[in-house]
Tab-separated table of C-alpha atoms in Angstrom:
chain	number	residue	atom	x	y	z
A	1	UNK	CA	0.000	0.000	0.000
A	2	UNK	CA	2.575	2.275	0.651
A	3	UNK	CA	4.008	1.833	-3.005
A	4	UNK	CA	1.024	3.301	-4.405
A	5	UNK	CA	0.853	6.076	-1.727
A	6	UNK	CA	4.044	7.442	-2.790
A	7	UNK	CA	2.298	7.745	-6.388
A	8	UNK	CA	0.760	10.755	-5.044
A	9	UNK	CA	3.119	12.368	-3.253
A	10	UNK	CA	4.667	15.463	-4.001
A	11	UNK	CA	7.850	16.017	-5.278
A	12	UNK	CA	10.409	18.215	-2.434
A	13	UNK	CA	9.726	21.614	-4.322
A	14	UNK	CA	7.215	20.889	-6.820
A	15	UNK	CA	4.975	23.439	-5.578
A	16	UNK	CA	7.406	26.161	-5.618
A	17	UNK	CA	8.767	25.070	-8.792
A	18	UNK	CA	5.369	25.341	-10.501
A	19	UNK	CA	4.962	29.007	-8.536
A	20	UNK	CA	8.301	30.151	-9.792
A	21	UNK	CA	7.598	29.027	-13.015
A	22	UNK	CA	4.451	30.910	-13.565
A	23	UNK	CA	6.496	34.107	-12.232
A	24	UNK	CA	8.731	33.484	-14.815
A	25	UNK	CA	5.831	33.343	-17.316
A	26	UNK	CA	3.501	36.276	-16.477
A	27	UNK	CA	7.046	38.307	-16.483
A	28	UNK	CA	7.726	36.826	-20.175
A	29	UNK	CA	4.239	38.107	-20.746
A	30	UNK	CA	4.638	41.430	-20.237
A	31	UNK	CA	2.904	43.367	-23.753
A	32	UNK	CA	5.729	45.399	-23.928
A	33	UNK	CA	8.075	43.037	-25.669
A	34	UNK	CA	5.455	42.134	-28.152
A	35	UNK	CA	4.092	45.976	-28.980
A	36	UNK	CA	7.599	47.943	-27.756
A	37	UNK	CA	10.090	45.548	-28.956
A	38	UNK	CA	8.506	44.045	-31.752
A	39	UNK	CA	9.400	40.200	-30.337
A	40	UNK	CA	7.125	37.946	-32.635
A	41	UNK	CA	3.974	37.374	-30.998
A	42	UNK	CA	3.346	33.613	-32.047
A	43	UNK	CA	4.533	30.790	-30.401
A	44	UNK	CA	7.865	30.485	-30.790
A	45	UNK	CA	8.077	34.336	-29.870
A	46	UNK	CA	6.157	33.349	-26.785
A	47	UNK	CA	8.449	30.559	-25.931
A	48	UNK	CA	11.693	32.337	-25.932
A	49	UNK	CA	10.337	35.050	-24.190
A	50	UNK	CA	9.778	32.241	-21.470
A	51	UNK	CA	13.090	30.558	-21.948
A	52	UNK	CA	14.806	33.772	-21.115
A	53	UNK	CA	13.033	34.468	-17.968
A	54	UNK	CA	13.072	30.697	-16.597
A	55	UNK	CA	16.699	30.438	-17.821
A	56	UNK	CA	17.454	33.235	-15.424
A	57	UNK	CA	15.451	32.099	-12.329
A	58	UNK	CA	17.640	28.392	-12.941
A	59	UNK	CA	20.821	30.526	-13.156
A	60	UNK	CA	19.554	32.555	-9.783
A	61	UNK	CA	18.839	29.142	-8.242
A	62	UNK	CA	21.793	26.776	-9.317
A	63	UNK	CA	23.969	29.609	-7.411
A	64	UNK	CA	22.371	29.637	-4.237
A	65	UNK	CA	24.777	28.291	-1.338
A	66	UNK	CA	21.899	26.575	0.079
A	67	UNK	CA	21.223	22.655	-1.286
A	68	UNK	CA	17.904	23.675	-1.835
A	69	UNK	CA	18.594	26.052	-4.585
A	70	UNK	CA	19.460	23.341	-7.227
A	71	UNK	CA	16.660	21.378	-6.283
A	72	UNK	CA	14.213	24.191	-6.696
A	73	UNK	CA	16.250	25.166	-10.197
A	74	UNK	CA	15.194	21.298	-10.954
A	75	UNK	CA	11.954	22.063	-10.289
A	76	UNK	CA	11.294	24.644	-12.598
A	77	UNK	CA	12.917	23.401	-15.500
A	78	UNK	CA	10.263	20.209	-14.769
A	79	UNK	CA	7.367	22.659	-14.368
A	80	UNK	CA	8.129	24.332	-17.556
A	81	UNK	CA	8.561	21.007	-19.720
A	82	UNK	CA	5.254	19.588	-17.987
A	83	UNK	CA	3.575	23.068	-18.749
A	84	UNK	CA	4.970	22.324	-22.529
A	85	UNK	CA	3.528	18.513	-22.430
A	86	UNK	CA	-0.092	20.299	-21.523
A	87	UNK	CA	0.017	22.895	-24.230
A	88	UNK	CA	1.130	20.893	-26.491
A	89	UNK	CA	-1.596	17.869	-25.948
A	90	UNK	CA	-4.106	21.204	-25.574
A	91	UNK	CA	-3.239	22.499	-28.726
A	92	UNK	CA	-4.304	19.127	-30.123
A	93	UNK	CA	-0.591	17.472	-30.857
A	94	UNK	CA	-1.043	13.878	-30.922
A	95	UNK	CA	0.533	11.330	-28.113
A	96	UNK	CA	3.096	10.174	-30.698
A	97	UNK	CA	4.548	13.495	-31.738
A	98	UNK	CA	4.617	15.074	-28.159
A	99	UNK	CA	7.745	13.608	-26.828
A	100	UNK	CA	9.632	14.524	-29.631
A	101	UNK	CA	8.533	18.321	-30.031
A	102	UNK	CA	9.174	18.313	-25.796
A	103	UNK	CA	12.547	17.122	-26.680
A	104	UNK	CA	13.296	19.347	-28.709
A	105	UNK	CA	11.918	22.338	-26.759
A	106	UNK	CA	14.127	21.347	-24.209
A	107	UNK	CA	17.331	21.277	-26.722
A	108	UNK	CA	16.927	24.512	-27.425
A	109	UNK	CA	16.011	25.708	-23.612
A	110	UNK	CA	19.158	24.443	-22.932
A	111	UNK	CA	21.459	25.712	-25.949
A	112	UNK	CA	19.417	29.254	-25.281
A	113	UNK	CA	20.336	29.007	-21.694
A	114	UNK	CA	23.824	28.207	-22.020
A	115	UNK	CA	24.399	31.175	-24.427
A	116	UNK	CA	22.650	33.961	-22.332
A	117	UNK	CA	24.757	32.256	-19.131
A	118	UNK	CA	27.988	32.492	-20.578
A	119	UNK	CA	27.331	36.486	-22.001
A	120	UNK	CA	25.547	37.258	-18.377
A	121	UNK	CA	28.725	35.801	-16.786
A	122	UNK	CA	31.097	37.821	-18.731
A	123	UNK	CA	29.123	40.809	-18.492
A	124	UNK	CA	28.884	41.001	-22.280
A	125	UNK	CA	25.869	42.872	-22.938
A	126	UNK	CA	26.670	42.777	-26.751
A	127	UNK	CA	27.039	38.968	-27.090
A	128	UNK	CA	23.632	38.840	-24.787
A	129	UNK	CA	21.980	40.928	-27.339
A	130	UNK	CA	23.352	38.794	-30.441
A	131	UNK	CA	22.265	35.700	-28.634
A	132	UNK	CA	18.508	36.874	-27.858
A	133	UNK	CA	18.678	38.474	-31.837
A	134	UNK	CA	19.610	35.044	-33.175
A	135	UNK	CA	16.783	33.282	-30.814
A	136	UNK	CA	13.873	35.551	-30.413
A	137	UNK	CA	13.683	36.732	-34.144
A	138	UNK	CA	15.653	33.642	-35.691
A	139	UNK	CA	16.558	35.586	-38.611
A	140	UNK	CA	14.136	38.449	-39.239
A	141	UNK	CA	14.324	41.928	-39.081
A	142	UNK	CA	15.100	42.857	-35.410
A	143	UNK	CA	13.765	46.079	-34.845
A	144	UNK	CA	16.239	49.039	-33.868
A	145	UNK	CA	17.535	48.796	-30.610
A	146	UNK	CA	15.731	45.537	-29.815
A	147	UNK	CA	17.664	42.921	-28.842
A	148	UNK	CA	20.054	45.827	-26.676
A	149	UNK	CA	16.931	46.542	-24.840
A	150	UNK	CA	16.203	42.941	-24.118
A	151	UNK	CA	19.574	42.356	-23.334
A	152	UNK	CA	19.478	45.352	-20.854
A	153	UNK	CA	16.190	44.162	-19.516
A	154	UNK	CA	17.755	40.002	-18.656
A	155	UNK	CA	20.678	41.904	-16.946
A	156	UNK	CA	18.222	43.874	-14.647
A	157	UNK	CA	16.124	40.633	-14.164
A	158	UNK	CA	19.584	38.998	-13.034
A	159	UNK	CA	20.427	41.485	-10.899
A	160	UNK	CA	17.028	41.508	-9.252
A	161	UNK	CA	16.859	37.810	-8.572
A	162	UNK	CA	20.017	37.625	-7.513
A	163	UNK	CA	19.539	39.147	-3.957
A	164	UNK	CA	16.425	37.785	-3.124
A	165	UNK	CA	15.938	35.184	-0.208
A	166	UNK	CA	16.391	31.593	-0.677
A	167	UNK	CA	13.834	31.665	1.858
A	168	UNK	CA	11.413	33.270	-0.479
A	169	UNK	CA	11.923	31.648	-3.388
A	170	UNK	CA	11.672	28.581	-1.588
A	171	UNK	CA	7.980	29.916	-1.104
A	172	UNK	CA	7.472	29.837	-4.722
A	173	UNK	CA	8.106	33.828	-4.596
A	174	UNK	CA	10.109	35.922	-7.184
A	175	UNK	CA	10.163	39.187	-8.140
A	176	UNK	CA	10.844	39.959	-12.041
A	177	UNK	CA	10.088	43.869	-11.245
């Protein structure tokens, strides 16, 4: 009996990894980047609007001294794939197809991630901007000034995460503003 119990149990941290996800979300949301910055509004536009914000809550996270940190960074990368799963079966993809478009929303989470880590560690705000040019508007016209202000914007958002209490986020809080 206790086998199937554990089928629904909680993860440690699901709950704030599902919160922290859908701060990362409603700040990818914001209509500013779709009217004022001219990032696509479809779905790809949508998803690497998300990427970017999720990919710097994980970065926030993995650094924390405390153990819990990681875990919680865990979390939300599995909150965002599940999230993807849903939407994906919502938007009427069939069973068969799923895991492979999941798989490879989650190769190019990670490549995405990796290349806005490496410019946010150097402090390169020009190979930040090049990076979100290349992945938000994947080979269209970037409007003037763009990708620098969305550049600008991910180094505030690092910034601002990066104070905030483990203690919090281990709440499921974040601020993005």
């Amino acid at each position: 009996m206790m086998g199937l119990l554990g089928l629904f149990t909680r993860k440690p941290h699901e709950r704030a990894g599902f919160a922290l996800y859908g701060a990362a979300v409603a700040a990818a949301r914001q209509p500013d980047f779709f009217a004022g910055l001219g990032v696509p509004d479809t779905l790809d536009g949508r998803f690497d609007l998300v990427s970017l914000h999720v990919a710097l809550l994980i970065r926030r996270l993995r650094r924390d001294a405390d153990p819990a940190g990681p875990k919680l960074a865990q979390a939300v990368f599995d909150a965002m794939f599940a999230d993807m799963d849903v939407n994906l079966r919502e938007m009427g993809v069939g069973d068969l197809v799923v895991g492979k478009r999941v798989k490879r929303m989650w190769e190019a989470f990670h490549g995405r991630a990796a290349a806005y880590e490496a410019a946010l560690d150097a402090a390169d705000a020009a190979a930040l901007a090049e990076a979100l040019s290349r992945n938000i508007w994947r080979g269209e016209t970037v409007p003037h000034g763009a990708a620098e202000a969305l550049a600008d914007h991910a180094m505030a958002i690092s910034a601002l995460l990066a104070p905030q209490p483990i203690e919090a986020l281990k709440r499921g809080e974040a601020r993005f503003a």
